[in-house]
């Protein structure tokens, strides 16, 4: 009986229900991308990954930080007007995209910018609506809308167009628009007072943190697509997605702990904030640590998975990317606390350091960049940024956002004066 209770408590601490949904989403996304890699071939799949990564970065750049602003406004007690949702989900991104189209087409004329911009706007729209649903208490549906909606649309579109990537991107954008319309009909907000000025005053920092966050997530894929041979880059993209499974619990931790973190800070209760941060870390480290251990043990089976031509770098790349995933797990609550508690500037600076360090080192290699070097540079840069953000939050607001907070018997008790 006692063992059963301990297992139940462990499952609850790891948010096992949400984790299973998240695992299903990631598994579906992984299956979609692996299916596309098989159907398109590694070279064409590498092109798709590069274009998709560019669209994701563009979508966040056009967002003006809308998803984070809406999430914070929905959870910190200040409220959100429906007009604010429309502005950040539709009007501002569309206006910024229209202004950016000319310069982007001039700087990179080889890219299909009309299609990429349409996809970017669709991804941002789904992210904004997912934030609203999260604020209304729907963790699972908001996760489904934001994290599996775009990938499902992409997979279905390329199935319909029989692998024509450009046409597939157009249909993907249209599909996301239709899904967003359905979600908009679902979302209803009760009339209430809202302070738009208060929750949008640091829009610049939130926007910067959001753009740089997607930049960090896609940097090694975009640069790798420029310098690595197409077949090598295609395999690197596959290994990257496999290593991303280690950081799967970080997203669950963020979705589960975001509302308590925002509410605690809004109430000025730093003890509750530390506890909410620790709860997010607990979710991440219990599951993420287990996935990391399985991945490391699984490296012994690499000769069965990689051909002779790829074995020499496949194991090294996967080991490095797995280590980077574990670092994300260890510092799981850092960016959540920073972006939802008025310290978005720290998050933006940390991510700027990540992108800057990575780009400087990667372009120093240039055409001599290898897959292993790309992974090592990327993991090193992202780890430095994560540690820097942890240190800044620990020093300035006395909140430990690392899994190390779980090792102490209790947290410090203090409140905002």
CSV table of C-alpha atoms in Angstrom, one decimal:
chain,number,residue,atom,x,y,z
A,1,UNK,CA,0.0,0.0,0.0
A,2,UNK,CA,2.8,2.4,0.9
A,3,UNK,CA,4.6,1.6,-2.3
A,4,UNK,CA,1.4,2.3,-4.3
A,5,UNK,CA,1.0,5.7,-2.5
A,6,UNK,CA,4.6,6.6,-3.2
A,7,UNK,CA,4.2,5.7,-6.9
A,8,UNK,CA,1.0,7.8,-7.0
A,9,UNK,CA,2.8,10.8,-5.4
A,10,UNK,CA,5.7,10.5,-7.9
A,11,UNK,CA,3.3,10.4,-10.8
A,12,UNK,CA,1.5,13.5,-9.5
A,13,UNK,CA,4.8,15.3,-9.0
A,14,UNK,CA,5.8,14.5,-12.6
A,15,UNK,CA,2.4,15.7,-13.9
A,16,UNK,CA,2.0,12.3,-15.5
A,17,UNK,CA,-1.3,13.0,-17.2
A,18,UNK,CA,0.0,16.2,-18.9
A,19,UNK,CA,3.3,14.5,-19.6
A,20,UNK,CA,1.5,11.7,-21.5
A,21,UNK,CA,-0.4,14.1,-23.6
A,22,UNK,CA,2.8,16.0,-24.3
A,23,UNK,CA,4.5,12.7,-25.1
A,24,UNK,CA,1.7,11.9,-27.6
A,25,UNK,CA,2.1,15.3,-29.2
A,26,UNK,CA,5.9,15.0,-29.5
A,27,UNK,CA,5.5,11.5,-30.7
A,28,UNK,CA,3.1,12.6,-33.4
A,29,UNK,CA,5.3,15.5,-34.4
A,30,UNK,CA,8.3,13.2,-34.5
A,31,UNK,CA,6.4,10.6,-36.6
A,32,UNK,CA,5.3,13.3,-39.0
A,33,UNK,CA,8.8,14.6,-39.6
A,34,UNK,CA,10.3,11.2,-39.9
A,35,UNK,CA,7.6,10.3,-42.4
A,36,UNK,CA,8.4,13.4,-44.3
A,37,UNK,CA,12.2,12.6,-44.2
A,38,UNK,CA,11.4,9.1,-45.6
A,39,UNK,CA,9.0,10.4,-48.3
A,40,UNK,CA,11.1,13.4,-49.4
A,41,UNK,CA,14.6,12.0,-49.0
A,42,UNK,CA,17.3,13.6,-46.8
A,43,UNK,CA,18.2,16.3,-49.3
A,44,UNK,CA,14.6,17.6,-49.8
A,45,UNK,CA,13.9,17.1,-46.1
A,46,UNK,CA,16.8,19.3,-45.3
A,47,UNK,CA,15.4,22.0,-47.5
A,48,UNK,CA,12.0,21.7,-45.8
A,49,UNK,CA,13.6,21.9,-42.3
A,50,UNK,CA,15.5,25.0,-43.3
A,51,UNK,CA,12.4,26.7,-44.7
A,52,UNK,CA,10.3,25.7,-41.7
A,53,UNK,CA,12.9,27.0,-39.3
A,54,UNK,CA,13.0,30.3,-41.1
A,55,UNK,CA,9.2,30.5,-41.0
A,56,UNK,CA,9.2,29.8,-37.2
A,57,UNK,CA,11.7,32.5,-36.6
A,58,UNK,CA,9.8,35.0,-38.8
A,59,UNK,CA,6.6,34.2,-37.0
A,60,UNK,CA,8.0,35.0,-33.6
A,61,UNK,CA,9.7,38.2,-35.0
A,62,UNK,CA,6.3,39.3,-36.3
A,63,UNK,CA,4.5,38.5,-33.0
A,64,UNK,CA,5.7,41.5,-31.0
A,65,UNK,CA,5.8,39.1,-28.1
A,66,UNK,CA,2.0,38.6,-28.3
A,67,UNK,CA,1.8,35.0,-27.0
A,68,UNK,CA,3.7,35.8,-23.8
A,69,UNK,CA,1.9,39.1,-23.3
A,70,UNK,CA,-1.5,37.4,-23.6
A,71,UNK,CA,-0.5,34.6,-21.3
A,72,UNK,CA,0.7,36.9,-18.6
A,73,UNK,CA,-2.3,39.2,-19.0
A,74,UNK,CA,-4.6,36.2,-18.6
A,75,UNK,CA,-2.9,34.8,-15.5
A,76,UNK,CA,-1.6,37.7,-13.4
A,77,UNK,CA,-5.0,39.2,-12.5
A,78,UNK,CA,-4.8,42.3,-14.7
A,79,UNK,CA,-7.0,41.1,-17.4
A,80,UNK,CA,-7.1,41.2,-21.2
A,81,UNK,CA,-9.5,43.0,-23.6
A,82,UNK,CA,-10.7,41.1,-26.6
A,83,UNK,CA,-9.4,44.0,-28.7
A,84,UNK,CA,-5.9,43.3,-27.3
A,85,UNK,CA,-6.1,39.7,-28.4
A,86,UNK,CA,-7.0,40.8,-32.0
A,87,UNK,CA,-4.2,43.4,-32.1
A,88,UNK,CA,-1.4,41.0,-31.0
A,89,UNK,CA,-2.7,37.9,-32.8
A,90,UNK,CA,-3.7,39.5,-36.1
A,91,UNK,CA,-3.2,43.2,-36.7
A,92,UNK,CA,0.3,43.9,-35.5
A,93,UNK,CA,1.9,40.7,-37.0
A,94,UNK,CA,0.2,41.3,-40.4
A,95,UNK,CA,1.4,44.9,-40.5
A,96,UNK,CA,4.9,44.1,-39.5
A,97,UNK,CA,5.0,41.2,-42.1
A,98,UNK,CA,3.9,43.6,-44.8
A,99,UNK,CA,6.7,46.0,-43.9
A,100,UNK,CA,9.3,43.2,-43.8
A,101,UNK,CA,8.3,41.6,-47.1
A,102,UNK,CA,10.3,43.9,-49.3
A,103,UNK,CA,13.6,43.9,-47.3
A,104,UNK,CA,13.4,40.1,-46.8
A,105,UNK,CA,12.8,39.5,-50.5
A,106,UNK,CA,15.8,41.7,-51.4
A,107,UNK,CA,18.2,40.2,-48.9
A,108,UNK,CA,17.3,36.5,-49.5
A,109,UNK,CA,15.6,36.3,-52.9
A,110,UNK,CA,16.0,32.6,-53.2
A,111,UNK,CA,13.5,31.9,-50.4
A,112,UNK,CA,9.8,31.6,-51.1
A,113,UNK,CA,8.9,34.6,-48.8
A,114,UNK,CA,5.1,34.9,-49.6
A,115,UNK,CA,4.6,31.2,-48.5
A,116,UNK,CA,7.0,31.5,-45.5
A,117,UNK,CA,5.4,34.7,-44.3
A,118,UNK,CA,1.9,33.1,-44.5
A,119,UNK,CA,3.1,30.1,-42.5
A,120,UNK,CA,4.8,32.5,-40.0
A,121,UNK,CA,1.5,34.4,-39.4
A,122,UNK,CA,-0.4,31.2,-39.0
A,123,UNK,CA,2.0,29.8,-36.4
A,124,UNK,CA,1.9,33.0,-34.4
A,125,UNK,CA,-1.9,33.1,-34.6
A,126,UNK,CA,-2.2,29.6,-33.2
A,127,UNK,CA,0.3,30.5,-30.4
A,128,UNK,CA,-1.7,33.6,-29.4
A,129,UNK,CA,-4.9,31.6,-29.2
A,130,UNK,CA,-3.2,28.8,-27.3
A,131,UNK,CA,-2.1,31.4,-24.7
A,132,UNK,CA,-5.6,32.6,-24.3
A,133,UNK,CA,-6.8,29.0,-23.8
A,134,UNK,CA,-4.0,28.5,-21.3
A,135,UNK,CA,-5.1,31.5,-19.4
A,136,UNK,CA,-8.7,30.2,-19.3
A,137,UNK,CA,-7.4,27.1,-17.6
A,138,UNK,CA,-7.2,24.7,-20.6
A,139,UNK,CA,-3.6,23.4,-20.4
A,140,UNK,CA,-4.1,20.3,-22.6
A,141,UNK,CA,-6.1,22.0,-25.4
A,142,UNK,CA,-3.8,25.0,-25.5
A,143,UNK,CA,-0.8,22.6,-25.8
A,144,UNK,CA,-2.5,20.7,-28.6
A,145,UNK,CA,-3.3,23.9,-30.5
A,146,UNK,CA,0.1,25.4,-30.3
A,147,UNK,CA,2.4,22.4,-30.5
A,148,UNK,CA,0.7,19.9,-32.8
A,149,UNK,CA,-1.5,22.1,-34.9
A,150,UNK,CA,1.3,23.4,-37.3
A,151,UNK,CA,3.0,20.0,-37.7
A,152,UNK,CA,-0.3,18.2,-38.5
A,153,UNK,CA,-1.1,20.9,-41.0
A,154,UNK,CA,2.3,20.5,-42.6
A,155,UNK,CA,2.1,16.8,-42.8
A,156,UNK,CA,-1.4,16.8,-44.3
A,157,UNK,CA,-0.4,19.5,-46.8
A,158,UNK,CA,2.6,17.6,-48.1
A,159,UNK,CA,0.6,14.5,-48.3
A,160,UNK,CA,-2.0,16.3,-50.5
A,161,UNK,CA,0.6,17.9,-52.7
A,162,UNK,CA,2.6,14.6,-53.0
A,163,UNK,CA,5.8,16.1,-51.6
A,164,UNK,CA,5.7,19.5,-53.4
A,165,UNK,CA,7.3,21.6,-50.6
A,166,UNK,CA,6.3,25.1,-51.8
A,167,UNK,CA,2.7,24.1,-52.5
A,168,UNK,CA,2.6,22.3,-49.2
A,169,UNK,CA,3.6,25.4,-47.3
A,170,UNK,CA,0.7,27.3,-48.9
A,171,UNK,CA,-1.8,24.7,-47.9
A,172,UNK,CA,-0.3,24.5,-44.4
A,173,UNK,CA,-0.8,28.3,-43.9
A,174,UNK,CA,-4.5,28.0,-45.1
A,175,UNK,CA,-5.1,25.0,-42.8
A,176,UNK,CA,-3.8,26.9,-39.8
A,177,UNK,CA,-6.0,29.9,-40.6
A,178,UNK,CA,-9.1,27.7,-40.7
A,179,UNK,CA,-8.1,26.0,-37.4
A,180,UNK,CA,-7.5,29.5,-35.9
A,181,UNK,CA,-11.0,30.5,-37.0
A,182,UNK,CA,-12.5,27.5,-35.2
A,183,UNK,CA,-10.5,28.2,-32.1
A,184,UNK,CA,-11.6,31.9,-32.1
A,185,UNK,CA,-15.2,30.8,-32.1
A,186,UNK,CA,-14.4,28.5,-29.1
A,187,UNK,CA,-12.7,31.3,-27.1
A,188,UNK,CA,-15.1,33.4,-25.1
A,189,UNK,CA,-14.0,36.0,-22.6
A,190,UNK,CA,-16.3,37.3,-19.9
A,191,UNK,CA,-16.5,41.1,-19.7
A,192,UNK,CA,-14.1,42.5,-17.1
A,193,UNK,CA,-11.8,45.3,-16.3
A,194,UNK,CA,-8.4,45.1,-17.9
A,195,UNK,CA,-5.2,47.2,-17.7
A,196,UNK,CA,-3.7,46.9,-21.2
A,197,UNK,CA,-1.1,49.5,-20.4
A,198,UNK,CA,0.2,47.6,-17.4
A,199,UNK,CA,0.5,44.2,-19.1
A,200,UNK,CA,2.0,45.5,-22.3
A,201,UNK,CA,4.5,48.1,-21.0
A,202,UNK,CA,7.5,45.8,-21.4
A,203,UNK,CA,6.5,44.6,-24.8
A,204,UNK,CA,10.0,45.2,-26.2
A,205,UNK,CA,11.6,42.8,-23.7
A,206,UNK,CA,9.0,40.2,-24.2
A,207,UNK,CA,9.2,40.5,-27.9
A,208,UNK,CA,13.0,40.3,-27.9
A,209,UNK,CA,12.9,37.2,-25.6
A,210,UNK,CA,10.4,35.5,-27.8
A,211,UNK,CA,12.2,36.2,-31.1
A,212,UNK,CA,15.6,35.2,-29.6
A,213,UNK,CA,14.0,32.1,-28.1
A,214,UNK,CA,12.9,30.8,-31.5
A,215,UNK,CA,16.3,32.0,-32.9
A,216,UNK,CA,18.0,29.8,-30.3
A,217,UNK,CA,15.8,26.8,-31.1
A,218,UNK,CA,16.5,27.1,-34.9
A,219,UNK,CA,20.0,28.6,-35.1
A,220,UNK,CA,21.9,25.4,-35.5
A,221,UNK,CA,19.4,24.1,-38.1
A,222,UNK,CA,19.6,27.3,-40.2
A,223,UNK,CA,23.4,27.7,-40.0
A,224,UNK,CA,23.8,23.9,-40.5
A,225,UNK,CA,21.6,24.1,-43.6
A,226,UNK,CA,24.0,26.7,-45.0
A,227,UNK,CA,27.3,24.9,-44.4
A,228,UNK,CA,26.7,21.2,-44.0
A,229,UNK,CA,26.3,18.9,-47.0
A,230,UNK,CA,22.6,18.3,-47.7
A,231,UNK,CA,22.6,14.6,-46.7
A,232,UNK,CA,24.6,15.2,-43.5
A,233,UNK,CA,22.4,18.1,-42.6
A,234,UNK,CA,19.3,16.0,-43.1
A,235,UNK,CA,20.6,13.4,-40.7
A,236,UNK,CA,21.6,16.1,-38.2
A,237,UNK,CA,18.0,17.4,-38.3
A,238,UNK,CA,16.8,13.9,-37.5
A,239,UNK,CA,19.2,13.5,-34.6
A,240,UNK,CA,18.3,17.0,-33.3
A,241,UNK,CA,14.6,16.0,-33.2
A,242,UNK,CA,15.5,12.8,-31.4
A,243,UNK,CA,17.5,14.7,-28.8
A,244,UNK,CA,14.6,17.2,-28.4
A,245,UNK,CA,12.7,14.4,-26.7
A,246,UNK,CA,14.9,14.9,-23.6
A,247,UNK,CA,13.6,18.5,-23.2
A,248,UNK,CA,10.0,17.3,-23.7
A,249,UNK,CA,9.2,17.7,-20.0
A,250,UNK,CA,10.4,21.3,-20.0
A,251,UNK,CA,7.4,22.3,-22.1
A,252,UNK,CA,5.1,20.4,-19.8
A,253,UNK,CA,6.7,22.1,-16.8
A,254,UNK,CA,6.2,25.5,-18.4
A,255,UNK,CA,2.5,24.9,-19.2
A,256,UNK,CA,1.7,23.5,-15.8
A,257,UNK,CA,3.7,26.1,-13.7
A,258,UNK,CA,3.1,29.2,-15.8
A,259,UNK,CA,-0.2,30.3,-14.2
A,260,UNK,CA,1.0,29.7,-10.6
A,261,UNK,CA,4.3,31.5,-11.2
A,262,UNK,CA,2.5,34.5,-12.7
A,263,UNK,CA,-0.1,34.6,-10.0
A,264,UNK,CA,2.4,34.3,-7.2
A,265,UNK,CA,4.5,37.2,-8.6
A,266,UNK,CA,1.4,39.3,-9.2
A,267,UNK,CA,0.5,38.8,-5.5
A,268,UNK,CA,4.0,39.6,-4.3
A,269,UNK,CA,4.4,36.2,-2.6
A,270,UNK,CA,8.0,35.2,-3.3
A,271,UNK,CA,7.7,32.0,-1.3
A,272,UNK,CA,4.8,30.9,-3.5
A,273,UNK,CA,6.9,31.9,-6.5
A,274,UNK,CA,9.9,29.8,-5.4
A,275,UNK,CA,7.5,26.8,-4.8
A,276,UNK,CA,5.9,27.2,-8.2
A,277,UNK,CA,9.3,27.4,-9.8
A,278,UNK,CA,10.4,24.3,-7.9
A,279,UNK,CA,7.3,22.4,-9.0
A,280,UNK,CA,8.1,23.1,-12.6
A,281,UNK,CA,11.7,21.9,-12.0
A,282,UNK,CA,10.4,18.7,-10.4
A,283,UNK,CA,8.2,17.9,-13.4
A,284,UNK,CA,11.1,18.5,-15.8
A,285,UNK,CA,13.9,16.7,-13.9
A,286,UNK,CA,12.0,13.5,-13.0
A,287,UNK,CA,11.0,12.7,-16.6
A,288,UNK,CA,13.8,14.5,-18.5
A,289,UNK,CA,16.5,12.9,-16.4
A,290,UNK,CA,15.1,9.5,-17.2
A,291,UNK,CA,14.9,10.2,-20.9
A,292,UNK,CA,18.4,11.5,-20.9
A,293,UNK,CA,19.7,8.3,-19.2
A,294,UNK,CA,17.9,6.1,-21.7
A,295,UNK,CA,19.3,8.1,-24.6
A,296,UNK,CA,22.9,7.8,-23.2
A,297,UNK,CA,22.5,4.1,-22.7
A,298,UNK,CA,21.0,3.8,-26.2
A,299,UNK,CA,24.2,5.2,-27.8
A,300,UNK,CA,25.6,1.7,-27.5
A,301,UNK,CA,23.0,0.7,-30.2
A,302,UNK,CA,24.1,3.4,-32.6
A,303,UNK,CA,25.9,1.0,-34.9
A,304,UNK,CA,22.6,-0.7,-35.6
A,305,UNK,CA,20.9,2.6,-36.5
A,306,UNK,CA,23.6,4.4,-38.5
A,307,UNK,CA,25.2,3.3,-41.7
A,308,UNK,CA,29.0,3.0,-41.9
A,309,UNK,CA,29.3,6.4,-43.6
A,310,UNK,CA,27.4,8.2,-40.8
A,311,UNK,CA,28.5,6.3,-37.7
A,312,UNK,CA,31.6,8.4,-37.2
A,313,UNK,CA,29.6,11.5,-36.4
A,314,UNK,CA,26.2,10.2,-35.5
A,315,UNK,CA,27.1,9.0,-32.0
A,316,UNK,CA,29.0,12.2,-31.2
A,317,UNK,CA,26.2,14.5,-32.4
A,318,UNK,CA,23.5,12.6,-30.5
A,319,UNK,CA,25.6,12.6,-27.3
A,320,UNK,CA,26.3,16.3,-27.4
A,321,UNK,CA,22.7,17.2,-28.2
A,322,UNK,CA,21.5,15.0,-25.4
A,323,UNK,CA,23.7,16.8,-23.0
A,324,UNK,CA,22.3,20.1,-24.2
A,325,UNK,CA,18.8,18.8,-23.6
A,326,UNK,CA,19.6,17.8,-20.0
A,327,UNK,CA,21.0,21.3,-19.3
A,328,UNK,CA,17.6,22.7,-20.5
A,329,UNK,CA,15.9,20.3,-18.1
A,330,UNK,CA,18.1,21.3,-15.1
A,331,UNK,CA,17.3,25.0,-15.6
A,332,UNK,CA,13.7,24.4,-16.7
A,333,UNK,CA,12.0,27.2,-14.8
A,334,UNK,CA,14.4,30.0,-15.6
A,335,UNK,CA,12.8,31.5,-18.7
A,336,UNK,CA,9.3,31.0,-17.4
A,337,UNK,CA,10.0,33.0,-14.3
A,338,UNK,CA,11.9,35.7,-16.2
A,339,UNK,CA,9.2,36.3,-18.9
A,340,UNK,CA,6.2,36.1,-16.6
A,341,UNK,CA,7.5,38.0,-13.6
A,342,UNK,CA,8.8,41.3,-15.1
A,343,UNK,CA,12.3,40.2,-15.9
A,344,UNK,CA,12.0,39.5,-19.6
A,345,UNK,CA,15.1,41.7,-20.2
A,346,UNK,CA,17.2,39.0,-18.5
A,347,UNK,CA,15.6,36.3,-20.7
A,348,UNK,CA,16.3,38.4,-23.8
A,349,UNK,CA,19.9,39.1,-22.8
A,350,UNK,CA,20.5,35.4,-22.0
A,351,UNK,CA,19.1,34.3,-25.4
A,352,UNK,CA,21.0,37.1,-27.1
A,353,UNK,CA,24.2,35.7,-25.6
A,354,UNK,CA,23.2,32.2,-26.8
A,355,UNK,CA,22.6,33.3,-30.4
A,356,UNK,CA,25.6,35.6,-30.4
A,357,UNK,CA,28.1,33.0,-29.1
A,358,UNK,CA,26.8,30.3,-31.4
A,359,UNK,CA,26.9,32.5,-34.6
A,360,UNK,CA,30.4,33.9,-33.9
A,361,UNK,CA,31.8,30.4,-33.3
A,362,UNK,CA,29.9,28.7,-36.2
A,363,UNK,CA,30.8,31.4,-38.8
A,364,UNK,CA,34.4,31.2,-37.6
A,365,UNK,CA,34.4,27.6,-38.8
A,366,UNK,CA,32.5,28.6,-42.0
A,367,UNK,CA,32.6,26.0,-44.7
A,368,UNK,CA,34.8,23.8,-42.4
A,369,UNK,CA,32.0,23.4,-40.0
A,370,UNK,CA,31.2,19.7,-39.3
A,371,UNK,CA,28.1,18.2,-37.7
A,372,UNK,CA,29.9,17.4,-34.5
A,373,UNK,CA,31.4,20.9,-34.3
A,374,UNK,CA,27.9,22.4,-34.9
A,375,UNK,CA,26.4,20.4,-32.1
A,376,UNK,CA,29.3,21.2,-29.7
A,377,UNK,CA,29.1,24.9,-30.4
A,378,UNK,CA,25.3,25.0,-30.1
A,379,UNK,CA,25.3,23.1,-26.8
A,380,UNK,CA,28.0,25.2,-25.3
A,381,UNK,CA,26.3,28.5,-26.2
A,382,UNK,CA,22.9,27.5,-24.9
A,383,UNK,CA,24.3,26.1,-21.7
A,384,UNK,CA,26.2,29.3,-21.0
A,385,UNK,CA,23.0,31.4,-21.5
A,386,UNK,CA,21.0,29.1,-19.2
A,387,UNK,CA,23.5,29.4,-16.5
A,388,UNK,CA,23.7,33.2,-16.9
A,389,UNK,CA,20.0,33.6,-16.6
A,390,UNK,CA,19.9,31.3,-13.5
A,391,UNK,CA,22.6,33.4,-11.9
A,392,UNK,CA,20.9,36.7,-12.7
A,393,UNK,CA,17.6,35.6,-11.2
A,394,UNK,CA,19.2,34.1,-8.1
A,395,UNK,CA,21.2,37.3,-7.6
A,396,UNK,CA,18.5,39.9,-8.3
A,397,UNK,CA,15.3,38.3,-7.0
A,398,UNK,CA,16.6,35.5,-4.7
A,399,UNK,CA,14.7,32.8,-6.6
A,400,UNK,CA,16.5,29.6,-7.5
A,401,UNK,CA,15.1,28.5,-10.9
A,402,UNK,CA,17.3,25.4,-11.2
A,403,UNK,CA,16.7,21.8,-10.2
A,404,UNK,CA,19.2,22.4,-7.5
A,405,UNK,CA,16.4,24.0,-5.5
A,406,UNK,CA,14.9,20.6,-5.1
A,407,UNK,CA,17.9,19.4,-3.1
A,408,UNK,CA,17.3,21.8,-0.2
A,409,UNK,CA,14.8,20.8,2.5
A,410,UNK,CA,13.0,24.1,2.3
A,411,UNK,CA,13.0,27.4,0.4
A,412,UNK,CA,13.8,30.9,1.7
A,413,UNK,CA,10.8,32.7,3.1
A,414,UNK,CA,10.6,36.3,2.1
A,415,UNK,CA,8.2,38.7,0.4
A,416,UNK,CA,8.3,41.8,-1.7
A,417,UNK,CA,8.3,44.8,0.7
